[in-house]
Tab-separated table of C-alpha atoms in Angstrom:
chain	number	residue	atom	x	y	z
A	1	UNK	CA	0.000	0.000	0.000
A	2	UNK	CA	1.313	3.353	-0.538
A	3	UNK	CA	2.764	5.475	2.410
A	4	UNK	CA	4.529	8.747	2.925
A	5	UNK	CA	6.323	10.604	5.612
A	6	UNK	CA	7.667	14.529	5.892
A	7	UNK	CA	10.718	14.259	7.325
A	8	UNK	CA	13.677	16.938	8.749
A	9	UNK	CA	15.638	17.195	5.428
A	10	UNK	CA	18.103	14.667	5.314
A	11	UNK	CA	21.094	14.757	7.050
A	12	UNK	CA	23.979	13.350	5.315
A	13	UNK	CA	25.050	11.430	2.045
A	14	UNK	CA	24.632	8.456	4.280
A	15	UNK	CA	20.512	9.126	4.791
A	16	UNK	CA	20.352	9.720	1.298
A	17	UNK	CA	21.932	6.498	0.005
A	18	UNK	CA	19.706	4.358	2.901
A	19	UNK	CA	17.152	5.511	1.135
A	20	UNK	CA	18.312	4.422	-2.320
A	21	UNK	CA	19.501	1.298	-0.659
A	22	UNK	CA	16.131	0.197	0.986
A	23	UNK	CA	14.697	1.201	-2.365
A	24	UNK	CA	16.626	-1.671	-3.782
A	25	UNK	CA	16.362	-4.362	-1.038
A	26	UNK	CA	12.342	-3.844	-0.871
A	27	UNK	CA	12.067	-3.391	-4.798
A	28	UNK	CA	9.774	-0.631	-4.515
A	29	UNK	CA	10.043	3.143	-6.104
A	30	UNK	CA	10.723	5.448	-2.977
A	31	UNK	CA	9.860	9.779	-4.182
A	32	UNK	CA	12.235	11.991	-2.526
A	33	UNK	CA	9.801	15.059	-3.532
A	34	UNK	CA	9.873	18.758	-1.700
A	35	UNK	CA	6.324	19.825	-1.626
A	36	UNK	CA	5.234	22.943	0.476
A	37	UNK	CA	8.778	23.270	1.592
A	38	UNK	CA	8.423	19.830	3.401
A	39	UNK	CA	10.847	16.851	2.609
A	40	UNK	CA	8.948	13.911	1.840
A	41	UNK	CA	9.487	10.301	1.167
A	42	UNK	CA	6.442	8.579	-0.727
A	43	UNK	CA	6.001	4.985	-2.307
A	44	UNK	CA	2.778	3.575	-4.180
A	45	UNK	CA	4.067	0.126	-2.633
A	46	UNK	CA	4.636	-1.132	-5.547
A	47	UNK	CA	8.113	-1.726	-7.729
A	48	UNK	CA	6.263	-0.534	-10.723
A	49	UNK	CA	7.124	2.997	-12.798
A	50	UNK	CA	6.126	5.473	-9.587
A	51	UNK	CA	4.914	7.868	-12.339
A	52	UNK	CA	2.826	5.362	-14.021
A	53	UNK	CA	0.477	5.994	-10.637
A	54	UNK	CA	-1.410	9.090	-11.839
A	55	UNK	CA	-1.975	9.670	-7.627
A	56	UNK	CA	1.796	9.834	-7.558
A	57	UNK	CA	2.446	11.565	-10.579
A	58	UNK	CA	-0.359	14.345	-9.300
A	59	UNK	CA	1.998	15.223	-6.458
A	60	UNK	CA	5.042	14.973	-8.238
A	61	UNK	CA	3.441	17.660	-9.980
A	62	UNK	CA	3.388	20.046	-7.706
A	63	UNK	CA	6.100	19.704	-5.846
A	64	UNK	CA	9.755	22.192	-5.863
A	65	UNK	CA	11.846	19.409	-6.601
A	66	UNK	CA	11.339	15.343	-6.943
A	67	UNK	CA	13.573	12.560	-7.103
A	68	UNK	CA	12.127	9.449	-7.363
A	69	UNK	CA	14.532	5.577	-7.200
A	70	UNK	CA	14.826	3.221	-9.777
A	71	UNK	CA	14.596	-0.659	-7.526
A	72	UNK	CA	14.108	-3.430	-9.028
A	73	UNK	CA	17.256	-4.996	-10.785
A	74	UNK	CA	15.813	-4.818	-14.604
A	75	UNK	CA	15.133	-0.726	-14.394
A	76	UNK	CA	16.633	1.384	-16.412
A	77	UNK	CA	19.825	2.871	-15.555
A	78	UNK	CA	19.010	6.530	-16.075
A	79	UNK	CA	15.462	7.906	-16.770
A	80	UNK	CA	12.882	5.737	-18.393
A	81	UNK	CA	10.260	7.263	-21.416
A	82	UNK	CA	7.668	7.662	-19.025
A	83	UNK	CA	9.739	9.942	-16.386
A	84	UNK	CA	10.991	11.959	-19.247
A	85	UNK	CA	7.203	12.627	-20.383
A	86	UNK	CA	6.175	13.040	-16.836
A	87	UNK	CA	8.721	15.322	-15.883
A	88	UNK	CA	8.072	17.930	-19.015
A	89	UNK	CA	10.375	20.944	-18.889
A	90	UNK	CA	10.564	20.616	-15.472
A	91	UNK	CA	14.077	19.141	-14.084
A	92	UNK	CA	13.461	15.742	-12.208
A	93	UNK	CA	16.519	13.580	-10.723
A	94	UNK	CA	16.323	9.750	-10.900
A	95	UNK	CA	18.549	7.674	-8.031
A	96	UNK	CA	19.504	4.612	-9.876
A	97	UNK	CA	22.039	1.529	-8.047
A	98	UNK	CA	25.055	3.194	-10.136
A	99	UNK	CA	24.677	7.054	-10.539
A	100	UNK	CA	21.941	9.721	-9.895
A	101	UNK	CA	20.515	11.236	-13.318
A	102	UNK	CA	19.002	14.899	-13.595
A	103	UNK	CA	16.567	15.380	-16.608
A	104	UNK	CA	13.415	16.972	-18.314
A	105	UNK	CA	11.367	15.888	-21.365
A	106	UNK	CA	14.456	15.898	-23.414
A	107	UNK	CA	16.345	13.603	-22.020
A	108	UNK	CA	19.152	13.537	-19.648
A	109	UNK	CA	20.709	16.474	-18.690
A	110	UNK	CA	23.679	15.402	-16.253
A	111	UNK	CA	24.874	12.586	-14.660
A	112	UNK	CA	26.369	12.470	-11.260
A	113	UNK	CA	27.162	10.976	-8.205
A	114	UNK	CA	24.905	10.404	-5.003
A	115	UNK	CA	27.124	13.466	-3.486
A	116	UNK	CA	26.144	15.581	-6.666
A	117	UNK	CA	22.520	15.013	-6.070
A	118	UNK	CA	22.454	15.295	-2.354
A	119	UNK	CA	23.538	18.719	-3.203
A	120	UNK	CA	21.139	19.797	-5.346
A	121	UNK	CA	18.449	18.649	-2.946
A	122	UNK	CA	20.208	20.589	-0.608
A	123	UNK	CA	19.934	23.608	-2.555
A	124	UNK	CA	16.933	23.033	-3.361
A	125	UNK	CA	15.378	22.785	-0.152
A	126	UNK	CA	17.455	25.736	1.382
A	127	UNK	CA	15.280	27.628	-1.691
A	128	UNK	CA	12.366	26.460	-0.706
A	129	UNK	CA	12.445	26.719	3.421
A	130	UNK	CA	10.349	29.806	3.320
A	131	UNK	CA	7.339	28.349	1.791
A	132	UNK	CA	7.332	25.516	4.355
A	133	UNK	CA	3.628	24.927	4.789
A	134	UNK	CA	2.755	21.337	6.708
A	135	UNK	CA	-0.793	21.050	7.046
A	136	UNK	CA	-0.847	21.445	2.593
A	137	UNK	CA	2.049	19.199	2.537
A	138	UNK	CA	-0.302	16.801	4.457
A	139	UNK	CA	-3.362	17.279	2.829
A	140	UNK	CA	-2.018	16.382	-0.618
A	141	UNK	CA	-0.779	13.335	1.143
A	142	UNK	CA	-3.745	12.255	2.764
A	143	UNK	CA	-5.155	12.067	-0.981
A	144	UNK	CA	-2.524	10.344	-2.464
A	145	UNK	CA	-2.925	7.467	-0.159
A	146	UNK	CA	-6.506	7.203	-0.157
A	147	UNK	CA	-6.246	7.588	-4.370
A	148	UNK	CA	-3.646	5.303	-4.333
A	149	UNK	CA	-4.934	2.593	-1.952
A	150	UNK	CA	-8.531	2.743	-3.783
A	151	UNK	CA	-6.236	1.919	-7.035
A	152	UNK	CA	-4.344	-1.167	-5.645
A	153	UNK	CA	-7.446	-2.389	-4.096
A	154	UNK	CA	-9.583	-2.103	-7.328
A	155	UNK	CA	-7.964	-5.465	-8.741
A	156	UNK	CA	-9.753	-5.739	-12.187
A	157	UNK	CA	-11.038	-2.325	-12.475
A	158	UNK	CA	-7.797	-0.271	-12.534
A	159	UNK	CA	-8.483	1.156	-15.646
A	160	UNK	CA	-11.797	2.559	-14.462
A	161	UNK	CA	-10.274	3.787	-11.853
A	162	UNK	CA	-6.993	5.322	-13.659
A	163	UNK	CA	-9.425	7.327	-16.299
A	164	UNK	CA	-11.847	8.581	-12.859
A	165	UNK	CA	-8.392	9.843	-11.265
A	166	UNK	CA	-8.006	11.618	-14.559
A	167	UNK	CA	-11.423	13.511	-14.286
A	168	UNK	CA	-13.451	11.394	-16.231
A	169	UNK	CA	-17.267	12.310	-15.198
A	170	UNK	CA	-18.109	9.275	-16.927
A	171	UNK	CA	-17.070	6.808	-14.587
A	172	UNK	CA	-18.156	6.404	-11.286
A	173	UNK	CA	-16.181	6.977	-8.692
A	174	UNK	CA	-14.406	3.462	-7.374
A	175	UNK	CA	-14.428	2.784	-3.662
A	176	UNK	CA	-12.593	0.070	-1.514
C-alpha cells in the first residue's frame, strides 16, 4: 500500500543512500519530492514505474523538486520514457544503483554521483524553506494514499479507476 512521511531534510550522504539502498532491497520506487517546503518520502508500494500511478504523478506535480529511485534490478539505468514525459520541462533527478541522473522531457541532462545530487536537494530545499507549509504538505498526502490505496485495491477495475483519477465524469467513482 502506498505510504509517505515529511521528514527533517536529510542529514547526510549516508541518509540519502539508505534511502536508495532500501529502495533496492524492498524493490519498490521510494519519491524523494519537496512539496510545500516539506521533505517527503512517498512509495505507491509497488516496484512498478512510480509515475505510471497518476496519484503519484499528481503530487510529483506540484512539488519544488522530486527525485524518485529506480529498484528493481531490470530498471533502467538513467530515466525511463515515461519519467521523461512526466517530468516535461521541469528538471526531475532519478537515483539509480550506479549514478543519480538529472533530466526533463528531453532527455538527460547530467549525470552524477549520489554526493552531486544530495547537493542539489540541498539547494533546493534551502530555496524552498520559506514556503514551508505542513498542514498542505499533508493534505495532498492524505489524498494520495486514499487515491492510491482505492487503485491497488480495485484489482480488475484499474483502468476505471486510472481514467476517474483523470477527471473522467463518466465513470463512477471506485471505492474500496
Amino acid at each position: 500500500f502506498a505510504s509517505a512521511v515529511i521528514l527533517d531534510k536529510p542529514q547526510s550522504l549516508t541518509e540519502i543512500d539508505a534511502i536508495r539502498s532500501h529502495s533496492t532491497e524492498e524493490k519498490i520506487e521510494i519519491a524523494i519530492v519537496i512539496l510545500y517546503g516539506e521533505t517527503v518520502l512517498l512509495t505507491t508500494g509497488s516496484g512498478d514505474e512510480i509515475l505510471a500511478s497518476p496519484a503519484a504523478r499528481k503530487v510529483l506535480e506540484k512539488a519544488f523538486f522530486a527525485a524518485h529511485t529506480h529498484a528493481s534490478p531490470g530498471s533502467k539505468e538513467g530515466p525511463s520514457g515515461p519519467d521523461r514525459d512526466a517530468a516535461g520541462v521541469r528538471t526531475h533527478y532519478v537515483l539509480t544503483r550506479v549514478s543519480a541522473y538529472a533530466y526533463d522531457e528531453t532527455g538527460i541532462l547530467q549525470t552524477g554521483s549520489l554526493d552531486w545530487f544530495a547537493g542539489k536537494y540541498l539547494d533546493a530545499f534551502r530555496a524552498g524553506e520559506s514556503d514551508r507549509d505542513e498542514k498542505e504538505a499533508r493534505e495532498e498526502l492524505n489524498l494520495l494514499i486514499a487515491e492510491q490505496d482505492r487503485l491497488n485495491l480495485a484489482g480488475d477495475k484499474k483502468e476505471d479507476f486510472h481514467l476517474w483519477l483523470a477527471g473522467d465524469d463518466s465513470v463512477p467513482a471506485i471505492s474500496p
